[in-house]
Each structure stands twice: as C-alpha cells, then as structure tokens.
Amino acid sequence: QVKLVESGGGSVQPGGSLRLFCGASGYIACRADMSWYRQAPGKEREFVSSIDIDDGIKYADSVKGRFTMSREDSDKHSVVLQMNNLNPNDTAMYYCKRSRSWCNSLEYWGQGTQVTVSK
C-alpha cells in the first residue's frame, strides 16, 4: 500500500509563489510516473504536470513557464511543484497522483492541498 500526502498549499496574492510537496510512503519497490492535477470549484479535475520514471516532464499550457515539477532529491518517490507568478485562475485543490508501474498495478491519489490566489 502506498500513501500520498500533499502539503504546501495556502493563500497568496497574485504574483506570489507557493511550493507544493507530495510525500510518498509505504511499500514502494520502484519508481513510477508522478503527476499533479487540480480541481477548481464547479470544474473538472485537470492535468497540471507530470514527471516520468526517466524524469521527463510535461506541463499544461496554462502553467508552462510558471510552474516547475521535480523529484525530491532525497526521496525520488516524492515530488515537488514550485509555482511562481500565481494568478486567480490557479485557485484550486491540487492533487498528487502516482501512476501504475511495473511493480504496482494500482494508481494512488493524495487527499489534496488547497491553493487560493486572491487580492
């Protein structure tokens, strides 16, 4: 069983920054693709960014140039999302996902961390 816990959310003004962290714990036998998604009130959950097992990274067009995703140095199973130049459209609950892998056929989601951007 793998558990994902997000942290780092909060309230910031437009133009501000936040750093989200997704910690993975439990029995983890191999690396897996990791992703960030977000869901704003009344909207569907949307893709934000992902990092594959070879550290290839993808971003949604809406966050390119502002968000940076990486694996946590000391624990390659945990990931970080550095968010800069935030705007009100970034307000959402942010979720971390661990995709199925060769060593674990299950997909895991965290409980989410709230990001609010307002004046």
PDB file of C-alpha atoms in Angstrom:
ATOM      1  CA  GLN A   1       0.000   0.000   0.000  1.00  0.00           C
ATOM      2  CA  VAL A   2       1.260   3.467  -0.907  1.00  0.00           C
ATOM      3  CA  LYS A   3       0.121   6.690   0.721  1.00  0.00           C
ATOM      4  CA  LEU A   4       0.499  10.133  -0.827  1.00  0.00           C
ATOM      5  CA  VAL A   5       0.264  13.269   1.271  1.00  0.00           C
ATOM      6  CA  GLU A   6       0.314  16.751  -0.228  1.00  0.00           C
ATOM      7  CA  SER A   7       1.348  19.861   1.652  1.00  0.00           C
ATOM      8  CA  GLY A   8       2.393  23.444   0.998  1.00  0.00           C
ATOM      9  CA  GLY A   9      -0.881  24.932  -0.126  1.00  0.00           C
ATOM     10  CA  GLY A  10      -2.150  28.234   1.175  1.00  0.00           C
ATOM     11  CA  SER A  11      -3.393  31.678   0.283  1.00  0.00           C
ATOM     12  CA  VAL A  12      -1.279  34.109  -1.715  1.00  0.00           C
ATOM     13  CA  GLN A  13      -1.742  37.299  -3.666  1.00  0.00           C
ATOM     14  CA  PRO A  14      -1.474  37.385  -7.454  1.00  0.00           C
ATOM     15  CA  GLY A  15       2.145  37.223  -8.480  1.00  0.00           C
ATOM     16  CA  GLY A  16       3.075  35.218  -5.418  1.00  0.00           C
ATOM     17  CA  SER A  17       4.657  31.779  -5.140  1.00  0.00           C
ATOM     18  CA  LEU A  18       3.956  28.502  -3.398  1.00  0.00           C
ATOM     19  CA  ARG A  19       5.853  25.231  -3.212  1.00  0.00           C
ATOM     20  CA  LEU A  20       3.780  22.079  -3.041  1.00  0.00           C
ATOM     21  CA  PHE A  21       5.179  18.820  -1.780  1.00  0.00           C
ATOM     22  CA  CYS A  22       3.848  15.304  -2.317  1.00  0.00           C
ATOM     23  CA  GLY A  23       5.338  12.773   0.049  1.00  0.00           C
ATOM     24  CA  ALA A  24       5.065   9.096  -0.757  1.00  0.00           C
ATOM     25  CA  SER A  25       5.234   6.442   1.942  1.00  0.00           C
ATOM     26  CA  GLY A  26       4.567   2.751   2.323  1.00  0.00           C
ATOM     27  CA  TYR A  27       5.949  -0.175   0.412  1.00  0.00           C
ATOM     28  CA  ILE A  28       7.470   1.291  -2.755  1.00  0.00           C
ATOM     29  CA  ALA A  29       9.531  -1.102  -4.824  1.00  0.00           C
ATOM     30  CA  CYS A  30      10.091   1.015  -7.916  1.00  0.00           C
ATOM     31  CA  ARG A  31       9.744   4.474  -9.390  1.00  0.00           C
ATOM     32  CA  ALA A  32       6.524   5.475 -11.113  1.00  0.00           C
ATOM     33  CA  ASP A  33       5.224   8.344 -13.156  1.00  0.00           C
ATOM     34  CA  MET A  34       4.006  11.077 -10.829  1.00  0.00           C
ATOM     35  CA  SER A  35       1.549  13.838 -11.663  1.00  0.00           C
ATOM     36  CA  TRP A  36      -0.137  16.922 -10.300  1.00  0.00           C
ATOM     37  CA  TYR A  37      -3.771  17.644 -11.036  1.00  0.00           C
ATOM     38  CA  ARG A  38      -6.033  20.395  -9.828  1.00  0.00           C
ATOM     39  CA  GLN A  39      -9.746  20.932  -9.464  1.00  0.00           C
ATOM     40  CA  ALA A  40     -11.437  24.282  -9.068  1.00  0.00           C
ATOM     41  CA  PRO A  41     -14.954  24.563  -7.631  1.00  0.00           C
ATOM     42  CA  GLY A  42     -17.527  23.588 -10.223  1.00  0.00           C
ATOM     43  CA  LYS A  43     -14.920  22.393 -12.696  1.00  0.00           C
ATOM     44  CA  GLU A  44     -13.484  19.057 -13.704  1.00  0.00           C
ATOM     45  CA  ARG A  45     -10.132  17.888 -12.445  1.00  0.00           C
ATOM     46  CA  GLU A  46      -7.410  18.939 -14.869  1.00  0.00           C
ATOM     47  CA  PHE A  47      -3.842  17.926 -15.551  1.00  0.00           C
ATOM     48  CA  VAL A  48      -1.120  20.281 -14.340  1.00  0.00           C
ATOM     49  CA  SER A  49       2.194  18.489 -14.749  1.00  0.00           C
ATOM     50  CA  SER A  50       3.845  15.086 -14.749  1.00  0.00           C
ATOM     51  CA  ILE A  51       7.260  13.514 -14.403  1.00  0.00           C
ATOM     52  CA  ASP A  52       8.011  10.056 -15.759  1.00  0.00           C
ATOM     53  CA  ILE A  53      10.401   7.435 -14.458  1.00  0.00           C
ATOM     54  CA  ASP A  54      13.154   8.874 -16.647  1.00  0.00           C
ATOM     55  CA  ASP A  55      12.452  12.373 -15.275  1.00  0.00           C
ATOM     56  CA  GLY A  56      10.812  13.574 -18.457  1.00  0.00           C
ATOM     57  CA  ILE A  57       8.455  16.415 -17.513  1.00  0.00           C
ATOM     58  CA  LYS A  58       5.275  17.717 -19.110  1.00  0.00           C
ATOM     59  CA  TYR A  59       3.179  20.755 -18.267  1.00  0.00           C
ATOM     60  CA  ALA A  60      -0.254  22.012 -19.096  1.00  0.00           C
ATOM     61  CA  ASP A  61      -0.085  25.041 -21.371  1.00  0.00           C
ATOM     62  CA  SER A  62      -1.691  27.180 -18.685  1.00  0.00           C
ATOM     63  CA  VAL A  63       1.247  26.692 -16.295  1.00  0.00           C
ATOM     64  CA  LYS A  64       4.225  26.477 -18.643  1.00  0.00           C
ATOM     65  CA  GLY A  65       6.953  28.918 -17.697  1.00  0.00           C
ATOM     66  CA  ARG A  66       5.464  29.450 -14.240  1.00  0.00           C
ATOM     67  CA  PHE A  67       5.401  26.014 -12.603  1.00  0.00           C
ATOM     68  CA  THR A  68       8.319  23.621 -12.165  1.00  0.00           C
ATOM     69  CA  MET A  69       7.941  19.992 -11.172  1.00  0.00           C
ATOM     70  CA  SER A  70      10.768  17.875  -9.825  1.00  0.00           C
ATOM     71  CA  ARG A  71      11.504  14.795  -7.765  1.00  0.00           C
ATOM     72  CA  GLU A  72      12.573  15.425  -4.220  1.00  0.00           C
ATOM     73  CA  ASP A  73      16.335  14.935  -4.036  1.00  0.00           C
ATOM     74  CA  SER A  74      16.500  12.676  -1.014  1.00  0.00           C
ATOM     75  CA  ASP A  75      13.454  10.627  -1.922  1.00  0.00           C
ATOM     76  CA  LYS A  76      12.892  10.044  -5.610  1.00  0.00           C
ATOM     77  CA  HIS A  77       9.365   8.789  -4.908  1.00  0.00           C
ATOM     78  CA  SER A  78       8.251  12.205  -3.633  1.00  0.00           C
ATOM     79  CA  VAL A  79       7.712  15.207  -5.855  1.00  0.00           C
ATOM     80  CA  VAL A  80       7.674  18.974  -5.623  1.00  0.00           C
ATOM     81  CA  LEU A  81       5.716  21.582  -7.579  1.00  0.00           C
ATOM     82  CA  GLN A  82       7.191  25.065  -7.477  1.00  0.00           C
ATOM     83  CA  MET A  83       4.523  27.550  -8.512  1.00  0.00           C
ATOM     84  CA  ASN A  84       5.528  31.105  -9.399  1.00  0.00           C
ATOM     85  CA  ASN A  85       3.637  34.124 -10.672  1.00  0.00           C
ATOM     86  CA  LEU A  86       0.348  32.708  -9.446  1.00  0.00           C
ATOM     87  CA  ASN A  87      -2.911  34.176 -10.641  1.00  0.00           C
ATOM     88  CA  PRO A  88      -6.521  33.741  -9.530  1.00  0.00           C
ATOM     89  CA  ASN A  89      -7.082  31.105 -12.232  1.00  0.00           C
ATOM     90  CA  ASP A  90      -4.661  28.867 -10.345  1.00  0.00           C
ATOM     91  CA  THR A  91      -7.031  28.693  -7.378  1.00  0.00           C
ATOM     92  CA  ALA A  92      -7.931  25.031  -6.892  1.00  0.00           C
ATOM     93  CA  MET A  93      -7.411  21.923  -4.854  1.00  0.00           C
ATOM     94  CA  TYR A  94      -4.149  20.361  -6.003  1.00  0.00           C
ATOM     95  CA  TYR A  95      -3.778  16.591  -6.041  1.00  0.00           C
ATOM     96  CA  CYS A  96      -0.784  14.329  -6.451  1.00  0.00           C
ATOM     97  CA  LYS A  97      -1.036  11.048  -8.327  1.00  0.00           C
ATOM     98  CA  ARG A  98       1.233   8.021  -8.546  1.00  0.00           C
ATOM     99  CA  SER A  99       0.536   6.072 -11.727  1.00  0.00           C
ATOM    100  CA  ARG A 100       0.560   2.324 -12.170  1.00  0.00           C
ATOM    101  CA  SER A 101       4.045   0.905 -12.508  1.00  0.00           C
ATOM    102  CA  TRP A 102       5.730  -2.370 -13.317  1.00  0.00           C
ATOM    103  CA  CYS A 103       5.941  -3.168  -9.608  1.00  0.00           C
ATOM    104  CA  ASN A 104       2.484  -1.954  -8.574  1.00  0.00           C
ATOM    105  CA  SER A 105      -0.663  -2.213 -10.674  1.00  0.00           C
ATOM    106  CA  LEU A 106      -2.562   0.302  -8.562  1.00  0.00           C
ATOM    107  CA  GLU A 107      -2.926   4.040  -9.030  1.00  0.00           C
ATOM    108  CA  TYR A 108      -2.755   6.274  -5.961  1.00  0.00           C
ATOM    109  CA  TRP A 109      -4.055   9.760  -5.201  1.00  0.00           C
ATOM    110  CA  GLY A 110      -3.393  12.087  -2.305  1.00  0.00           C
ATOM    111  CA  GLN A 111      -6.097  13.938  -0.381  1.00  0.00           C
ATOM    112  CA  GLY A 112      -5.202  17.309  -1.927  1.00  0.00           C
ATOM    113  CA  THR A 113      -3.933  20.664  -0.748  1.00  0.00           C
ATOM    114  CA  GLN A 114      -5.814  23.923  -1.305  1.00  0.00           C
ATOM    115  CA  VAL A 115      -4.248  26.809  -3.220  1.00  0.00           C
ATOM    116  CA  THR A 116      -6.049  30.151  -3.174  1.00  0.00           C
ATOM    117  CA  VAL A 117      -4.842  33.156  -5.133  1.00  0.00           C
ATOM    118  CA  SER A 118      -6.649  36.426  -4.432  1.00  0.00           C
ATOM    119  CA  LYS A 119      -6.013  40.106  -3.752  1.00  0.00           C
TER     120      LYS A 119
END
